[in-house]
Amino acid sequence: MTRDDRPVWEDRGPWRPGGRTPGEAPRVIVIGAGIGGLSTGCYAQMSGAETRIFERHVLPGGCCTAWARQDYVFDYCIEWLTGTGRNNDASRVWRELGALDGKTIANFEMFNTVTDETGRSVTFYNDPDRLEAHLLELSPGDARPIRAFCRDLRRFTRINLYPFLTPPPLQSAGEKLAALRAVLPSFALLWRTAVTRMESFCERFEDPLLRRAFPFIFFQDHEVFPLLPYLFNMASAYHLNAGFPQGGSLGLARSVEERYTALGGRVDYRARVERILVENDRAVGVELRGGERHFADHVVSACDGVTTIERLLGGRYSSPKIDKLFKEMMTTGPDVLYPGVVSVFVGLDGELDPAARHSTTYLLSDEDSAALPGVLQKSLVVQMRSRYSDGFAPPGKSVVHCTYFSDYESWKKLRTTDRKAYWARKQEAADFVRAFLERHHPGIGASIEVVDVASPTTTERYTGVRGGSILGWKSFTPADDVITGLINKDRMRLPGLDGFSLAGQWFGGGSLIRAAASGRFVTQYLCRELGLDFRAWESGGTVPWHPDRLGRLPQLESRRVR
């Protein structure tokens, strides 16, 4: 189906309570065409509802996006995607959403390489045997913690646990028994690695590089993570279930969008919802900027959490869990909320050095850290992005993506009070990256054709995500427990407000698979209310992916760094 062949969503006029005739499909409005919103739309369509998504931007995907400079595509979000393999529930979700239809998957033998200021490097291979041999060669004196980590990694390669299909309150007795059987044999391993903080584990190493490098397996240091997610994702990558899908971030969003419209759904872009219409404590529709109103049997908000609670609902509806998330935890800062990210994309005339790792985290000296604007962790991630998928660079050219965690407030203040200083700070980041790449890859500077810098305020402006935090809540923090309660006890609803549900990263968790699962969960809950049987099946699309299917890409800023 081409974009011009998409089905048209027929307007039956405003819905009023009792206005739906028997046999007529219930209407569902979804706010936001991020992965959570698109997932909700897909599953609701499969289950027999008639849906419409309103999106403020010109593209689907939210933070799962890309943009263009000259002939380069700057892919923003995905570094690896849980569920790119087969025979697991995460993969089933993506294949139900059509996200991987017709696509090849890039899999890498290592997760990341970490290099310190002296040039010493450690590579985190996904194969536990290869990893163990490499680490022991680097530091024989650390044999005990090395062997302990690799032994646990081997154990994780035998676990196939991806709980993304059904929220626990709706699981059948058979599903609960199957989950119990999957967890029990590995319960001690899961519990021990979930309560052992990575920073505590690193204290066991004598080698200073290993002590500093292990927290950067996931490119940046996630600070509060225990061992479990590192082992889980490395084991997933070992089984080719954490690869990079052809087309990247926007390609993923476009594929889910195509699945949604093929199912009969409709996305309205440049359609900013100003408020949710409520009558007698029931959500009945939305009002767009400009005053246009649309009515439905059910409204699902899959956009920014604070925007939903404070602006769209006017602060009239909340719950103890919502208050804890957005009034208490959001103000505590880095302990539970991911910081913003600065992305510096570099377009090169020429091919990348074939010997260079696809991803390297460089641990910066004090001097370099002082020169890189707003850097939080004294580190810079350099990814050879055009190796991840075709179409990111023209033939014979390459894209490098450099990222680091950064303080949102400082960027926001500059952009608000001194636009000239804000652009100067972006230029500083661009100049640093240009010089840094030349230092580590001599001669590369002469090949640079374009540099593009996206700050945390850039992310907020174009996606609406609070504080430019593309991942939202940190996992393995108190926020996780609140979100679990929101899903399992509140059933993704707000007390006192009928006909309304919550989905997306702020209410389902901050990874792409959790955002996609939130759409599946919320649809299962609302099917109970709307009298529908929840249905889902794999899309089965086989048309090969091509970069042209990304569509027309915007340029985020008219002004550029040099």
CSV table of N, CA, C and O in Angstrom, one decimal, residues 168-237:
chain,number,residue,atom,x,y,z
A,168,PRO,N,-0.3,-8.4,34.0
A,168,PRO,CA,-0.6,-9.5,35.0
A,168,PRO,C,-2.0,-9.7,35.4
A,168,PRO,O,-2.5,-10.8,35.5
A,169,PRO,N,-2.8,-8.6,35.6
A,169,PRO,CA,-4.2,-8.7,36.0
A,169,PRO,C,-5.1,-9.5,35.0
A,169,PRO,O,-6.1,-10.0,35.4
A,170,LEU,N,-4.6,-9.5,33.7
A,170,LEU,CA,-5.4,-10.1,32.7
A,170,LEU,C,-4.9,-11.4,32.2
A,170,LEU,O,-5.4,-12.1,31.3
A,171,GLN,N,-3.8,-11.9,32.8
A,171,GLN,CA,-3.2,-13.1,32.4
A,171,GLN,C,-4.1,-14.3,32.9
A,171,GLN,O,-4.6,-14.3,34.0
A,172,SER,N,-4.2,-15.3,32.0
A,172,SER,CA,-5.0,-16.5,32.4
A,172,SER,C,-4.1,-17.3,33.4
A,172,SER,O,-2.9,-17.1,33.6
A,173,ALA,N,-4.8,-18.3,34.0
A,173,ALA,CA,-4.1,-19.2,34.9
A,173,ALA,C,-2.9,-19.9,34.1
A,173,ALA,O,-1.8,-20.1,34.7
A,174,GLY,N,-3.1,-20.3,32.9
A,174,GLY,CA,-2.1,-20.9,32.1
A,174,GLY,C,-0.9,-20.0,31.9
A,174,GLY,O,0.2,-20.4,31.9
A,175,GLU,N,-1.2,-18.7,31.6
A,175,GLU,CA,-0.1,-17.7,31.3
A,175,GLU,C,0.7,-17.5,32.6
A,175,GLU,O,1.9,-17.4,32.6
A,176,LYS,N,0.0,-17.4,33.7
A,176,LYS,CA,0.7,-17.2,35.0
A,176,LYS,C,1.6,-18.4,35.4
A,176,LYS,O,2.7,-18.2,35.9
A,177,LEU,N,1.1,-19.6,35.1
A,177,LEU,CA,1.8,-20.8,35.4
A,177,LEU,C,3.1,-20.9,34.5
A,177,LEU,O,4.2,-21.2,34.9
A,178,ALA,N,2.9,-20.5,33.2
A,178,ALA,CA,4.0,-20.5,32.3
A,178,ALA,C,5.1,-19.5,32.7
A,178,ALA,O,6.3,-19.8,32.6
A,179,ALA,N,4.6,-18.3,33.1
A,179,ALA,CA,5.6,-17.3,33.6
A,179,ALA,C,6.3,-17.8,34.8
A,179,ALA,O,7.5,-17.6,35.0
A,180,LEU,N,5.6,-18.5,35.7
A,180,LEU,CA,6.2,-19.0,37.0
A,180,LEU,C,7.3,-20.0,36.6
A,180,LEU,O,8.4,-20.1,37.2
A,181,ARG,N,6.9,-20.9,35.7
A,181,ARG,CA,7.9,-21.9,35.3
A,181,ARG,C,9.1,-21.3,34.6
A,181,ARG,O,10.2,-21.9,34.8
A,182,ALA,N,8.9,-20.2,33.9
A,182,ALA,CA,10.1,-19.6,33.3
A,182,ALA,C,11.0,-18.9,34.3
A,182,ALA,O,12.2,-18.9,34.2
A,183,VAL,N,10.4,-18.3,35.3
A,183,VAL,CA,11.2,-17.6,36.3
A,183,VAL,C,11.8,-18.4,37.4
A,183,VAL,O,13.0,-18.2,37.8
A,184,LEU,N,11.1,-19.4,37.9
A,184,LEU,CA,11.6,-20.2,39.1
A,184,LEU,C,13.0,-20.8,38.9
A,184,LEU,O,13.8,-20.6,39.8
A,185,PRO,N,13.3,-21.4,37.8
A,185,PRO,CA,14.7,-22.0,37.7
A,185,PRO,C,15.8,-21.0,37.8
A,185,PRO,O,16.9,-21.3,38.2
A,186,SER,N,15.5,-19.7,37.4
A,186,SER,CA,16.5,-18.7,37.4
A,186,SER,C,16.3,-17.6,38.5
A,186,SER,O,16.9,-16.5,38.5
A,187,PHE,N,15.4,-17.9,39.4
A,187,PHE,CA,15.0,-16.9,40.4
A,187,PHE,C,16.2,-16.3,41.2
A,187,PHE,O,16.3,-15.1,41.4
A,188,ALA,N,17.0,-17.2,41.7
A,188,ALA,CA,18.1,-16.8,42.5
A,188,ALA,C,19.1,-15.9,41.7
A,188,ALA,O,19.6,-14.9,42.2
A,189,LEU,N,19.3,-16.3,40.4
A,189,LEU,CA,20.2,-15.5,39.5
A,189,LEU,C,19.6,-14.1,39.3
A,189,LEU,O,20.3,-13.1,39.4
A,190,LEU,N,18.3,-14.1,39.0
A,190,LEU,CA,17.6,-12.8,38.7
A,190,LEU,C,17.6,-11.9,39.9
A,190,LEU,O,17.9,-10.7,39.8
A,191,TRP,N,17.3,-12.5,41.1
A,191,TRP,CA,17.3,-11.7,42.3
A,191,TRP,C,18.7,-11.2,42.6
A,191,TRP,O,18.8,-10.0,42.9
A,192,ARG,N,19.7,-12.0,42.6
A,192,ARG,CA,21.0,-11.6,43.0
A,192,ARG,C,21.6,-10.5,42.0
A,192,ARG,O,22.1,-9.5,42.5
A,193,THR,N,21.4,-10.7,40.7
A,193,THR,CA,21.9,-9.6,39.8
A,193,THR,C,21.0,-8.4,39.8
A,193,THR,O,21.5,-7.3,39.4
A,194,ALA,N,19.8,-8.5,40.3
A,194,ALA,CA,18.9,-7.3,40.4
A,194,ALA,C,19.3,-6.4,41.6
A,194,ALA,O,19.0,-5.2,41.6
A,195,VAL,N,19.9,-7.0,42.6
A,195,VAL,CA,20.2,-6.3,43.8
A,195,VAL,C,21.6,-5.9,43.9
A,195,VAL,O,22.0,-5.2,44.8
A,196,THR,N,22.4,-6.3,43.0
A,196,THR,CA,23.9,-6.0,42.9
A,196,THR,C,24.1,-4.8,42.0
A,196,THR,O,24.0,-5.0,40.8
A,197,ARG,N,24.4,-3.7,42.6
A,197,ARG,CA,24.6,-2.5,41.7
A,197,ARG,C,25.9,-2.6,40.9
A,197,ARG,O,26.9,-3.2,41.4
A,198,MET,N,25.9,-2.2,39.7
A,198,MET,CA,27.1,-2.2,38.9
A,198,MET,C,28.2,-1.5,39.5
A,198,MET,O,29.4,-2.0,39.5
A,199,GLU,N,28.0,-0.4,40.1
A,199,GLU,CA,29.1,0.4,40.7
A,199,GLU,C,29.7,-0.4,41.9
A,199,GLU,O,30.9,-0.3,42.1
A,200,SER,N,28.9,-1.2,42.6
A,200,SER,CA,29.4,-2.0,43.7
A,200,SER,C,30.2,-3.2,43.1
A,200,SER,O,31.3,-3.5,43.7
A,201,PHE,N,29.7,-3.8,42.1
A,201,PHE,CA,30.5,-4.9,41.4
A,201,PHE,C,31.8,-4.4,40.9
A,201,PHE,O,32.8,-5.1,41.0
A,202,CYS,N,31.9,-3.2,40.4
A,202,CYS,CA,33.1,-2.6,39.8
A,202,CYS,C,34.2,-2.4,40.9
A,202,CYS,O,35.4,-2.4,40.5
A,203,GLU,N,33.8,-2.3,42.1
A,203,GLU,CA,34.8,-2.1,43.2
A,203,GLU,C,35.7,-3.4,43.3
A,203,GLU,O,36.8,-3.3,44.0
A,204,ARG,N,35.3,-4.5,42.8
A,204,ARG,CA,36.0,-5.7,42.9
A,204,ARG,C,37.2,-5.8,42.0
A,204,ARG,O,38.1,-6.6,42.1
A,205,PHE,N,37.2,-4.9,41.0
A,205,PHE,CA,38.3,-4.9,40.0
A,205,PHE,C,39.5,-4.1,40.5
A,205,PHE,O,39.4,-3.0,41.1
A,206,GLU,N,40.7,-4.7,40.2
A,206,GLU,CA,42.0,-4.0,40.5
A,206,GLU,C,42.4,-3.1,39.3
A,206,GLU,O,42.9,-2.0,39.6
A,207,ASP,N,42.1,-3.5,38.1
A,207,ASP,CA,42.5,-2.7,37.0
A,207,ASP,C,41.6,-1.5,36.9
A,207,ASP,O,40.4,-1.6,36.8
A,208,PRO,N,42.2,-0.3,36.8
A,208,PRO,CA,41.4,0.9,36.8
A,208,PRO,C,40.5,1.1,35.5
A,208,PRO,O,39.4,1.6,35.6
A,209,LEU,N,41.0,0.5,34.4
A,209,LEU,CA,40.2,0.6,33.2
A,209,LEU,C,38.9,-0.2,33.3
A,209,LEU,O,37.8,0.2,33.0
A,210,LEU,N,39.0,-1.5,33.8
A,210,LEU,CA,37.8,-2.3,34.0
A,210,LEU,C,36.9,-1.7,35.0
A,210,LEU,O,35.7,-1.7,34.8
A,211,ARG,N,37.4,-1.1,36.0
A,211,ARG,CA,36.6,-0.5,37.1
A,211,ARG,C,35.8,0.6,36.5
A,211,ARG,O,34.6,0.8,36.9
A,212,ARG,N,36.4,1.4,35.6
A,212,ARG,CA,35.7,2.5,35.0
A,212,ARG,C,34.8,2.1,33.8
A,212,ARG,O,33.8,2.8,33.5
A,213,ALA,N,35.2,1.1,33.1
A,213,ALA,CA,34.6,0.8,31.8
A,213,ALA,C,33.3,0.0,31.9
A,213,ALA,O,32.4,0.2,31.1
A,214,PHE,N,33.2,-0.9,32.9
A,214,PHE,CA,32.0,-1.7,32.9
A,214,PHE,C,30.6,-1.0,33.0
A,214,PHE,O,29.7,-1.4,32.3
A,215,PRO,N,30.5,0.2,33.7
A,215,PRO,CA,29.3,0.9,33.6
A,215,PRO,C,28.9,1.5,32.3
A,215,PRO,O,27.8,1.9,32.1
A,216,PHE,N,29.9,1.5,31.3
A,216,PHE,CA,29.6,2.1,30.0
A,216,PHE,C,29.4,1.0,29.0
A,216,PHE,O,29.5,1.3,27.8
A,217,ILE,N,29.0,-0.2,29.4
A,217,ILE,CA,28.7,-1.2,28.4
A,217,ILE,C,27.5,-0.7,27.5
A,217,ILE,O,27.5,-0.9,26.3
A,218,PHE,N,26.6,0.0,28.1
A,218,PHE,CA,25.4,0.6,27.4
A,218,PHE,C,25.8,2.0,26.9
A,218,PHE,O,24.9,2.9,27.0
A,219,PHE,N,27.0,2.2,26.5
A,219,PHE,CA,27.4,3.5,25.9
A,219,PHE,C,27.6,4.6,26.9
A,219,PHE,O,28.6,5.2,27.0
A,220,GLN,N,26.5,5.0,27.6
A,220,GLN,CA,26.6,5.9,28.7
A,220,GLN,C,26.5,5.1,30.0
A,220,GLN,O,25.9,4.0,30.0
A,221,ASP,N,26.9,5.7,31.1
A,221,ASP,CA,26.7,5.1,32.4
A,221,ASP,C,25.3,5.4,32.9
A,221,ASP,O,24.9,6.5,33.1
A,222,HIS,N,24.5,4.3,33.1
A,222,HIS,CA,23.1,4.5,33.6
A,222,HIS,C,23.0,4.6,35.1
A,222,HIS,O,21.9,4.7,35.6
A,223,GLU,N,24.1,4.7,35.8
A,223,GLU,CA,24.3,5.1,37.1
A,223,GLU,C,23.6,4.2,38.2
A,223,GLU,O,24.2,3.8,39.2
A,224,VAL,N,22.3,4.0,38.0
A,224,VAL,CA,21.6,3.3,39.1
A,224,VAL,C,21.4,1.8,38.7
A,224,VAL,O,20.8,1.1,39.5
A,225,PHE,N,21.9,1.4,37.5
A,225,PHE,CA,21.6,0.0,37.1
A,225,PHE,C,22.3,-1.0,37.9
A,225,PHE,O,23.5,-0.9,38.2
A,226,PRO,N,21.6,-2.1,38.2
A,226,PRO,CA,22.3,-3.3,38.7
A,226,PRO,C,22.9,-4.1,37.6
A,226,PRO,O,22.8,-3.7,36.4
A,227,LEU,N,23.4,-5.3,37.9
A,227,LEU,CA,24.0,-6.1,36.9
A,227,LEU,C,23.0,-6.7,35.9
A,227,LEU,O,23.3,-6.9,34.7
A,228,LEU,N,21.8,-6.9,36.4
A,228,LEU,CA,20.8,-7.7,35.6
A,228,LEU,C,20.6,-7.1,34.2
A,228,LEU,O,20.7,-7.9,33.2
A,229,PRO,N,20.3,-5.8,33.9
A,229,PRO,CA,20.1,-5.4,32.6
A,229,PRO,C,21.3,-5.5,31.6
A,229,PRO,O,21.1,-5.8,30.4
A,230,TYR,N,22.5,-5.4,32.2
A,230,TYR,CA,23.7,-5.6,31.4
A,230,TYR,C,23.8,-7.0,30.9
A,230,TYR,O,24.0,-7.3,29.7
A,231,LEU,N,23.6,-8.0,31.8
A,231,LEU,CA,23.7,-9.4,31.4
A,231,LEU,C,22.5,-9.8,30.5
A,231,LEU,O,22.7,-10.5,29.5
A,232,PHE,N,21.3,-9.3,30.8
A,232,PHE,CA,20.2,-9.6,30.0
A,232,PHE,C,20.3,-9.1,28.5
A,232,PHE,O,20.1,-9.9,27.6
A,233,ASN,N,20.8,-7.9,28.4
A,233,ASN,CA,20.9,-7.4,27.0
A,233,ASN,C,22.0,-7.9,26.2
A,233,ASN,O,22.0,-8.1,25.0
A,234,MET,N,23.1,-8.2,26.9
A,234,MET,CA,24.3,-8.8,26.3
A,234,MET,C,23.9,-10.2,25.8
A,234,MET,O,24.3,-10.7,24.7
A,235,ALA,N,23.1,-11.0,26.7
A,235,ALA,CA,22.7,-12.3,26.3
A,235,ALA,C,21.7,-12.2,25.1
A,235,ALA,O,21.7,-13.1,24.2
A,236,SER,N,20.8,-11.2,25.1
A,236,SER,CA,19.9,-11.0,24.0
A,236,SER,C,20.7,-10.8,22.7
A,236,SER,O,20.4,-11.3,21.6
A,237,ALA,N,21.7,-9.9,22.8
A,237,ALA,CA,22.6,-9.7,21.6
A,237,ALA,C,23.3,-10.9,21.1
A,237,ALA,O,23.5,-11.1,19.9
